[in-house]
Each structure stands twice: as structure tokens, then as C-alpha cells.
């Protein structure tokens, strides 16, 4: 492709050649020819200097993006594995000015724009508890709602205390919400790690597993804990300390994770040989033959099958036994008919 400068130089050469031909044919004065050639060369030189330099066209893969924007997106991707795209991710700095719910925040940008967003990839219970069935593994029914409401209030207080007034980086991911990063840490991930919210996609699944395992936040609502009985003189102090009736997923495939915990809160060793459990349907389970519990010791009783140990026994049931939403369990001393109850 010829540039403007090349065209001007060619034109000057043409003028020179034409002038030379004229002198040969018409015997013109050679000085006139030199003038014509000089003018032509001058015109070409000026055009060459004035011609703009056209840069080579770059493709999308070769073009260097804005360094600041690229660094911001890279930081967010490293924190939350968010794939930044031109039409789905926008990075900006803002200040949190309000928390409506543990997973809904309002921020203000430097330009003064206020916006309320939902945290992407997470879902937290409200202060009313909401539906426990949305939190797989949590006790359902009124007890579950009450527990989730308490955790929702704690999460709200924590978010307002730690986030309002803080500077955050906001990445709008998609219609599902936004990712907020403060001090290099994802606020979304932190909510799941602390048990204040459940993960709604694979991004925070590992954080939810850790919170479940530790029984933090909403996942403490998966276990029903009883208040230790008041010890009376010569009373054994046996009671049902905790119940875990609703393991995550299909209960029928996780029977070993459906269990209750018995504890000896008394001051003497208890022989469990003649003790038995009665579930809410009136079925009795005998499985303590030869077992004793010293003061302060616990025994975990699993519904499914497994290998018995000193502190774990298994009913060996082929189907779930403990109700997820309501149950009254009785622990009965077969020798004296003393009964310890736990309702949830």
C-alpha cells in the first residue's frame, strides 16, 4: 500500500523526467528544467513530512488492556474465581453505607451513586429464620426456624459492625449479585466460612463444608442440644445431650450421620446394660449390653450401621428413624423405669 509521501516523491520524479524530455525535444533552457525539478522535489519533501504515521492494526488478543482495570479483575478472580468478561464484570471502589440483611448490602461509589446488591453465590437466613428446608441438614419445623432466626440476627449484627463505613471493591458478576472484596478478602466467602450463609454455587462449596464440619453459625442448627438435668442426690444424671436428625442430602443414604448423644452428667459410673431408647413412634431400641459411662463421658448412638467402639454404637437400621422436624425421645432405665426425655 502506497503512502502519501511515496506518491508525492513519485510525482516529483515524473516532473523531472518530463522536464528532461522537454529539453531534449524543444531545446528549452536547462536552468528552467532545474527549477521544475527542484520545485517537484520540494513538494515531495513537504508531503513526506506532513504525512501521518498509520499504526499497524492490532487484534483483540494483541491489544494491551488498561493495566489498572486488569489488575483489579485479576485480584477478584484470584479471590473468588470469577471469570471477568467485558459485558458481565465491572470493577469499582465503593463504601458500604448500609446492611439490609446478611447477604444484602448498600454501597456508595466515589461518584455518589448508591446501589443495593445481593451477595452472589450465597444465601443467608433472615432475622425471622425463614424456611429451614433451604438449609439442607438443619432441623426443620419450629425449632429449626427459631435457631435460624437467632443465627440471622447474629449475622446481621456482625455484618453491620464490620462492614458499614468500610471501603470495598465491587465486582458485578451477573444478575445473580455481586462479589465484594475488603482488605483483599471476599466478603461473600467470609459469610459462608463463618456459617452465616450457605453456598448457592460451587464457588464457596469448600467454605460451606468447613463450616458444616465445625458446626458454625446456621449449621449449629443441625444439632439439637439439651440443657443438662439438675443433679439430685443418688440420681444417675443420664440425659440425651444432643440429636443430629437431618444429615445433609438424602437421609436414607447417610444413616450413620443420623445420631444422638448420651451423656453421664452425674458423679458416678452408670451401667447401661438395661437402659433403652424409645423413639417418637414408641419403638424401643436395646443396644447397651455391657456398656458403662463414667462421669462426664458421652456415647454417640448412630442410626445406621458401623463398627462399635468405646464411644460409638450403631443401631444398624436400614431406614431413617429420627424425625427431622419433631420428635420426643425417651431414655429409660429398665431397672427403675426412670425416664429422661428430649423433645424438639
Tab-separated table of C-alpha atoms in Angstrom:
chain	number	residue	atom	x	y	z
A	1	UNK	CA	0.000	0.000	0.000
A	2	UNK	CA	1.477	3.450	-1.109
A	3	UNK	CA	1.600	6.259	1.430
A	4	UNK	CA	1.054	9.931	0.604
A	5	UNK	CA	4.800	10.611	0.854
A	6	UNK	CA	5.615	7.914	-1.681
A	7	UNK	CA	3.049	9.312	-4.080
A	8	UNK	CA	4.495	12.834	-3.777
A	9	UNK	CA	8.028	11.592	-4.412
A	10	UNK	CA	6.871	9.695	-7.468
A	11	UNK	CA	5.155	12.806	-8.760
A	12	UNK	CA	8.367	14.786	-8.369
A	13	UNK	CA	10.282	12.190	-10.375
A	14	UNK	CA	7.656	12.322	-13.076
A	15	UNK	CA	8.017	16.107	-13.227
A	16	UNK	CA	11.780	15.785	-13.543
A	17	UNK	CA	11.603	13.179	-16.291
A	18	UNK	CA	9.036	15.238	-18.185
A	19	UNK	CA	11.174	18.320	-17.958
A	20	UNK	CA	14.210	16.440	-19.241
A	21	UNK	CA	12.195	15.167	-22.185
A	22	UNK	CA	11.051	18.662	-22.977
A	23	UNK	CA	14.616	19.944	-23.096
A	24	UNK	CA	15.579	17.187	-25.460
A	25	UNK	CA	12.640	17.764	-27.759
A	26	UNK	CA	12.136	21.514	-27.593
A	27	UNK	CA	15.625	22.657	-26.626
A	28	UNK	CA	14.423	24.634	-23.580
A	29	UNK	CA	16.849	26.311	-21.232
A	30	UNK	CA	18.406	23.798	-18.818
A	31	UNK	CA	18.010	26.258	-15.957
A	32	UNK	CA	14.224	26.102	-16.364
A	33	UNK	CA	14.406	22.364	-16.125
A	34	UNK	CA	16.372	22.552	-12.872
A	35	UNK	CA	13.761	24.900	-11.428
A	36	UNK	CA	10.974	22.470	-12.288
A	37	UNK	CA	12.839	19.531	-10.753
A	38	UNK	CA	13.645	21.496	-7.573
A	39	UNK	CA	10.037	22.527	-7.135
A	40	UNK	CA	8.895	18.940	-7.600
A	41	UNK	CA	11.391	17.625	-5.033
A	42	UNK	CA	10.391	20.320	-2.548
A	43	UNK	CA	6.724	19.408	-2.892
A	44	UNK	CA	7.541	15.743	-2.309
A	45	UNK	CA	9.620	16.504	0.814
A	46	UNK	CA	6.924	18.638	2.405
A	47	UNK	CA	4.314	15.979	1.748
A	48	UNK	CA	6.546	13.296	3.268
A	49	UNK	CA	6.964	15.303	6.491
A	50	UNK	CA	3.244	16.099	6.735
A	51	UNK	CA	2.039	12.559	6.103
A	52	UNK	CA	0.701	10.931	9.327
A	53	UNK	CA	2.148	7.656	10.510
A	54	UNK	CA	-0.531	4.945	10.393
A	55	UNK	CA	-0.067	2.365	13.177
A	56	UNK	CA	-0.454	-1.305	12.455
A	57	UNK	CA	-3.932	-2.590	13.253
A	58	UNK	CA	-3.960	-4.776	16.401
A	59	UNK	CA	-6.173	-7.717	17.053
A	60	UNK	CA	-8.188	-8.296	20.255
A	61	UNK	CA	-5.595	-10.743	21.569
A	62	UNK	CA	-2.644	-8.453	20.908
A	63	UNK	CA	-4.149	-5.278	22.287
A	64	UNK	CA	-2.769	-4.256	25.710
A	65	UNK	CA	-5.670	-3.578	28.128
A	66	UNK	CA	-5.774	-0.901	30.753
A	67	UNK	CA	-3.334	-2.018	33.443
A	68	UNK	CA	-5.381	-0.773	36.405
A	69	UNK	CA	-8.586	-2.477	35.303
A	70	UNK	CA	-6.750	-5.694	34.510
A	71	UNK	CA	-5.113	-5.763	37.933
A	72	UNK	CA	-8.442	-5.179	39.674
A	73	UNK	CA	-10.144	-8.008	37.832
A	74	UNK	CA	-7.212	-10.344	38.425
A	75	UNK	CA	-7.399	-9.729	42.177
A	76	UNK	CA	-11.094	-10.549	42.235
A	77	UNK	CA	-10.625	-13.654	40.123
A	78	UNK	CA	-7.893	-14.891	42.452
A	79	UNK	CA	-10.202	-14.405	45.440
A	80	UNK	CA	-13.430	-15.838	44.046
A	81	UNK	CA	-12.587	-17.498	40.718
A	82	UNK	CA	-14.827	-15.024	38.923
A	83	UNK	CA	-14.287	-15.005	35.165
A	84	UNK	CA	-14.115	-11.315	34.223
A	85	UNK	CA	-15.752	-10.519	30.891
A	86	UNK	CA	-16.334	-7.196	29.162
A	87	UNK	CA	-20.111	-7.368	29.478
A	88	UNK	CA	-20.604	-9.104	32.842
A	89	UNK	CA	-17.958	-7.733	35.219
A	90	UNK	CA	-17.339	-4.139	36.214
A	91	UNK	CA	-14.811	-3.258	38.889
A	92	UNK	CA	-15.227	-0.205	41.091
A	93	UNK	CA	-14.347	1.039	44.558
A	94	UNK	CA	-17.126	1.982	46.933
A	95	UNK	CA	-18.036	2.475	50.593
A	96	UNK	CA	-20.582	0.281	52.371
A	97	UNK	CA	-23.305	2.536	53.792
A	98	UNK	CA	-25.900	0.015	54.912
A	99	UNK	CA	-26.663	-3.661	55.527
A	100	UNK	CA	-30.270	-4.695	54.948
A	101	UNK	CA	-29.641	-8.412	55.507
A	102	UNK	CA	-26.554	-10.582	55.949
A	103	UNK	CA	-26.493	-11.102	52.169
A	104	UNK	CA	-27.827	-7.692	51.003
A	105	UNK	CA	-25.692	-4.543	51.250
A	106	UNK	CA	-25.908	-0.952	50.078
A	107	UNK	CA	-22.791	0.874	48.889
A	108	UNK	CA	-21.949	4.347	47.573
A	109	UNK	CA	-19.428	4.914	44.788
A	110	UNK	CA	-16.977	7.810	44.595
A	111	UNK	CA	-19.378	9.478	42.142
A	112	UNK	CA	-22.137	9.400	44.775
A	113	UNK	CA	-24.191	6.586	43.255
A	114	UNK	CA	-25.962	4.396	45.815
A	115	UNK	CA	-26.763	0.818	44.955
A	116	UNK	CA	-28.144	-2.161	46.878
A	117	UNK	CA	-26.825	-5.561	45.807
A	118	UNK	CA	-27.198	-9.153	46.860
A	119	UNK	CA	-24.025	-11.092	47.535
A	120	UNK	CA	-23.508	-13.532	44.682
A	121	UNK	CA	-23.177	-17.225	45.422
A	122	UNK	CA	-24.518	-17.104	48.991
A	123	UNK	CA	-27.866	-17.125	50.812
A	124	UNK	CA	-28.334	-16.190	54.462
A	125	UNK	CA	-31.344	-16.658	56.733
A	126	UNK	CA	-33.336	-13.583	57.638
A	127	UNK	CA	-33.956	-12.392	61.167
A	128	UNK	CA	-37.250	-14.308	61.018
A	129	UNK	CA	-35.452	-17.556	60.265
A	130	UNK	CA	-37.204	-18.279	57.006
A	131	UNK	CA	-37.629	-21.817	55.717
A	132	UNK	CA	-35.221	-24.317	57.331
A	133	UNK	CA	-35.610	-26.650	54.343
A	134	UNK	CA	-33.489	-24.218	52.327
A	135	UNK	CA	-30.567	-25.173	54.595
A	136	UNK	CA	-30.076	-28.851	53.931
A	137	UNK	CA	-29.154	-30.636	57.133
A	138	UNK	CA	-30.772	-28.176	59.533
A	139	UNK	CA	-33.558	-29.350	61.836
A	140	UNK	CA	-36.854	-28.424	60.190
A	141	UNK	CA	-40.026	-27.222	61.877
A	142	UNK	CA	-40.348	-24.518	64.513
A	143	UNK	CA	-37.120	-25.415	66.296
A	144	UNK	CA	-35.184	-25.000	63.051
A	145	UNK	CA	-36.825	-21.656	62.289
A	146	UNK	CA	-36.084	-20.378	65.784
A	147	UNK	CA	-32.437	-21.388	65.546
A	148	UNK	CA	-32.011	-19.880	62.069
A	149	UNK	CA	-33.630	-16.635	63.226
A	150	UNK	CA	-31.062	-16.380	66.031
A	151	UNK	CA	-28.208	-17.004	63.607
A	152	UNK	CA	-29.692	-14.498	61.148
A	153	UNK	CA	-29.690	-11.813	63.849
A	154	UNK	CA	-26.084	-12.599	64.756
A	155	UNK	CA	-25.028	-12.444	61.124
A	156	UNK	CA	-26.774	-9.102	60.626
A	157	UNK	CA	-25.101	-7.550	63.672
A	158	UNK	CA	-21.707	-8.867	62.572
A	159	UNK	CA	-22.097	-7.505	59.042
A	160	UNK	CA	-23.212	-4.066	60.230
A	161	UNK	CA	-20.428	-3.854	62.787
A	162	UNK	CA	-17.629	-4.963	60.471
A	163	UNK	CA	-18.692	-3.542	57.081
A	164	UNK	CA	-20.573	-0.239	57.390
A	165	UNK	CA	-18.166	2.566	56.542
A	166	UNK	CA	-15.587	0.194	55.054
A	167	UNK	CA	-14.069	0.653	51.600
A	168	UNK	CA	-14.718	-2.311	49.312
A	169	UNK	CA	-14.037	-3.354	45.768
A	170	UNK	CA	-17.249	-4.294	43.967
A	171	UNK	CA	-17.430	-6.680	41.022
A	172	UNK	CA	-20.816	-7.017	39.377
A	173	UNK	CA	-20.835	-10.657	38.324
A	174	UNK	CA	-24.243	-11.139	36.751
A	175	UNK	CA	-27.910	-10.799	37.537
A	176	UNK	CA	-27.322	-13.110	40.496
A	177	UNK	CA	-25.485	-10.464	42.507
A	178	UNK	CA	-22.053	-9.034	43.221
A	179	UNK	CA	-18.770	-10.013	44.791
A	180	UNK	CA	-17.401	-7.604	47.403
A	181	UNK	CA	-13.778	-7.623	48.485
A	182	UNK	CA	-12.431	-5.835	51.569
A	183	UNK	CA	-8.758	-5.857	52.544
A	184	UNK	CA	-8.096	-8.482	49.899
A	185	UNK	CA	-10.712	-10.896	51.315
A	186	UNK	CA	-14.022	-11.827	49.753
A	187	UNK	CA	-16.946	-10.748	51.916
A	188	UNK	CA	-19.064	-13.413	50.202
A	189	UNK	CA	-16.640	-16.180	51.175
A	190	UNK	CA	-16.296	-14.842	54.708
A	191	UNK	CA	-20.057	-15.065	55.249
A	192	UNK	CA	-20.020	-18.746	54.276
A	193	UNK	CA	-16.871	-19.518	56.275
A	194	UNK	CA	-18.431	-18.084	59.432
A	195	UNK	CA	-21.593	-20.094	58.897
A	196	UNK	CA	-23.730	-17.006	58.386
A	197	UNK	CA	-24.809	-18.144	54.916
A	198	UNK	CA	-24.960	-21.229	52.719
A	199	UNK	CA	-23.242	-21.541	49.347
A	200	UNK	CA	-25.544	-21.419	46.330
A	201	UNK	CA	-22.894	-22.406	43.783
A	202	UNK	CA	-19.592	-24.284	43.654
A	203	UNK	CA	-17.535	-21.152	44.284
A	204	UNK	CA	-17.927	-21.401	48.056
A	205	UNK	CA	-18.700	-25.108	48.441
A	206	UNK	CA	-15.400	-25.755	50.244
A	207	UNK	CA	-16.119	-22.959	52.722
A	208	UNK	CA	-19.552	-24.427	53.449
A	209	UNK	CA	-18.123	-27.893	54.036
A	210	UNK	CA	-15.673	-26.465	56.573
A	211	UNK	CA	-18.417	-24.506	58.365
A	212	UNK	CA	-20.683	-27.586	58.457
A	213	UNK	CA	-17.910	-29.736	59.865
A	214	UNK	CA	-17.227	-27.207	62.620
A	215	UNK	CA	-20.938	-26.645	63.347
A	216	UNK	CA	-20.587	-22.882	62.897
A	217	UNK	CA	-23.459	-20.438	62.514
A	218	UNK	CA	-26.522	-21.834	60.759
A	219	UNK	CA	-25.010	-25.319	60.812
A	220	UNK	CA	-25.241	-25.375	64.606
A	221	UNK	CA	-28.977	-25.629	63.905
A	222	UNK	CA	-28.365	-29.155	62.594
A	223	UNK	CA	-27.902	-30.402	66.157
A	224	UNK	CA	-30.470	-30.189	68.943
A	225	UNK	CA	-28.740	-29.637	72.263
A	226	UNK	CA	-30.398	-30.193	75.604
A	227	UNK	CA	-29.873	-28.435	78.889
A	228	UNK	CA	-28.105	-30.748	81.357
A	229	UNK	CA	-30.512	-32.074	84.009
A	230	UNK	CA	-30.393	-30.844	87.563
A	231	UNK	CA	-28.472	-33.431	89.515
A	232	UNK	CA	-30.275	-34.826	92.511
A	233	UNK	CA	-28.874	-36.974	95.269
A	234	UNK	CA	-28.253	-40.538	94.119
A	235	UNK	CA	-29.610	-39.764	90.619
A	236	UNK	CA	-27.502	-41.130	87.751
A	237	UNK	CA	-27.577	-37.878	85.750
A	238	UNK	CA	-28.010	-39.603	82.379
A	239	UNK	CA	-29.585	-37.496	79.622
A	240	UNK	CA	-29.811	-37.048	75.849
A	241	UNK	CA	-27.260	-34.301	75.293
A	242	UNK	CA	-27.713	-33.781	71.549
A	243	UNK	CA	-29.575	-35.041	68.491
A	244	UNK	CA	-28.496	-34.797	64.845
A	245	UNK	CA	-31.619	-35.934	62.991
A	246	UNK	CA	-31.211	-34.483	59.485
A	247	UNK	CA	-27.895	-35.241	57.758
A	248	UNK	CA	-27.200	-33.334	54.506
A	249	UNK	CA	-28.618	-34.846	51.338
A	250	UNK	CA	-30.822	-37.928	51.291
A	251	UNK	CA	-31.242	-39.150	54.867
A	252	UNK	CA	-31.556	-42.750	53.683
A	253	UNK	CA	-28.028	-42.694	52.257
A	254	UNK	CA	-26.437	-41.046	55.314
A	255	UNK	CA	-27.829	-43.100	58.185
A	256	UNK	CA	-24.521	-43.164	60.034
A	257	UNK	CA	-24.708	-39.355	60.224
A	258	UNK	CA	-28.110	-39.506	61.904
A	259	UNK	CA	-27.314	-39.848	65.592
A	260	UNK	CA	-27.912	-38.807	69.169
A	261	UNK	CA	-25.502	-38.256	72.043
A	262	UNK	CA	-25.984	-39.635	75.545
A	263	UNK	CA	-24.081	-38.109	78.444
A	264	UNK	CA	-23.487	-39.016	82.057
A	265	UNK	CA	-23.733	-35.731	83.954
A	266	UNK	CA	-23.741	-37.463	87.307
A	267	UNK	CA	-20.949	-38.209	89.734
A	268	UNK	CA	-20.877	-41.992	89.495
A	269	UNK	CA	-20.453	-44.585	86.756
A	270	UNK	CA	-23.685	-45.803	85.131
A	271	UNK	CA	-24.198	-49.351	83.839
A	272	UNK	CA	-26.201	-49.066	80.600
A	273	UNK	CA	-26.936	-52.785	80.235
A	274	UNK	CA	-30.657	-52.416	80.997
A	275	UNK	CA	-31.184	-48.942	79.553
A	276	UNK	CA	-33.072	-48.486	76.276
A	277	UNK	CA	-34.303	-45.779	73.939
A	278	UNK	CA	-37.869	-45.134	72.816
A	279	UNK	CA	-38.457	-43.034	69.698
A	280	UNK	CA	-41.485	-40.885	68.903
A	281	UNK	CA	-43.333	-43.836	67.366
A	282	UNK	CA	-42.919	-45.905	70.514
A	283	UNK	CA	-40.266	-48.256	69.132
A	284	UNK	CA	-37.699	-49.462	71.636
A	285	UNK	CA	-34.017	-49.978	70.964
A	286	UNK	CA	-31.756	-52.082	73.180
A	287	UNK	CA	-28.062	-51.943	72.373
A	288	UNK	CA	-26.146	-51.073	75.542
A	289	UNK	CA	-25.369	-54.543	76.895
A	290	UNK	CA	-22.218	-54.445	78.989
A	291	UNK	CA	-21.572	-50.750	78.424
A	292	UNK	CA	-20.838	-48.258	81.158
A	293	UNK	CA	-20.400	-44.491	81.169
A	294	UNK	CA	-18.153	-42.813	83.691
A	295	UNK	CA	-18.977	-39.303	84.977
A	296	UNK	CA	-18.653	-36.707	82.206
A	297	UNK	CA	-18.405	-39.283	79.386
A	298	UNK	CA	-20.539	-39.317	76.245
A	299	UNK	CA	-21.780	-42.097	73.956
A	300	UNK	CA	-22.739	-41.394	70.346
A	301	UNK	CA	-25.560	-43.622	69.083
A	302	UNK	CA	-25.752	-43.819	65.280
A	303	UNK	CA	-28.911	-44.880	63.466
A	304	UNK	CA	-27.116	-46.640	60.597
A	305	UNK	CA	-24.652	-49.487	60.581
A	306	UNK	CA	-20.997	-49.377	61.535
A	307	UNK	CA	-18.337	-50.804	63.813
A	308	UNK	CA	-18.987	-50.290	67.507
A	309	UNK	CA	-16.244	-48.674	69.558
A	310	UNK	CA	-15.929	-47.494	73.150
A	311	UNK	CA	-17.693	-44.221	72.395
A	312	UNK	CA	-19.799	-45.056	69.316
A	313	UNK	CA	-22.556	-47.631	68.855
A	314	UNK	CA	-24.741	-48.296	65.802
A	315	UNK	CA	-28.413	-49.270	65.600
A	316	UNK	CA	-27.922	-50.856	62.188
A	317	UNK	CA	-31.229	-49.508	60.865
A	318	UNK	CA	-31.849	-49.631	57.103
A	319	UNK	CA	-34.045	-46.523	57.145
A	320	UNK	CA	-34.132	-43.142	58.957
A	321	UNK	CA	-35.553	-43.172	62.484
A	322	UNK	CA	-35.214	-39.662	63.895
A	323	UNK	CA	-37.760	-37.164	62.580
A	324	UNK	CA	-36.288	-34.028	61.020
A	325	UNK	CA	-38.815	-31.579	62.439
A	326	UNK	CA	-40.274	-33.002	65.660
A	327	UNK	CA	-39.566	-35.921	67.961
A	328	UNK	CA	-39.785	-36.861	71.626
A	329	UNK	CA	-37.063	-39.301	72.621
A	330	UNK	CA	-37.065	-41.226	75.885
A	331	UNK	CA	-34.045	-42.719	77.585
A	332	UNK	CA	-35.300	-45.309	80.091
A	333	UNK	CA	-33.537	-47.091	82.922
A	334	UNK	CA	-35.027	-50.583	82.708
A	335	UNK	CA	-34.233	-51.338	86.347
A	336	UNK	CA	-36.001	-48.360	87.906
A	337	UNK	CA	-38.149	-47.110	84.961
A	338	UNK	CA	-36.665	-43.655	85.421
A	339	UNK	CA	-37.148	-41.804	82.147
A	340	UNK	CA	-35.207	-38.918	80.586
A	341	UNK	CA	-36.987	-37.097	77.760
A	342	UNK	CA	-35.838	-34.773	74.988
A	343	UNK	CA	-38.327	-33.089	72.697
A	344	UNK	CA	-37.524	-30.980	69.657
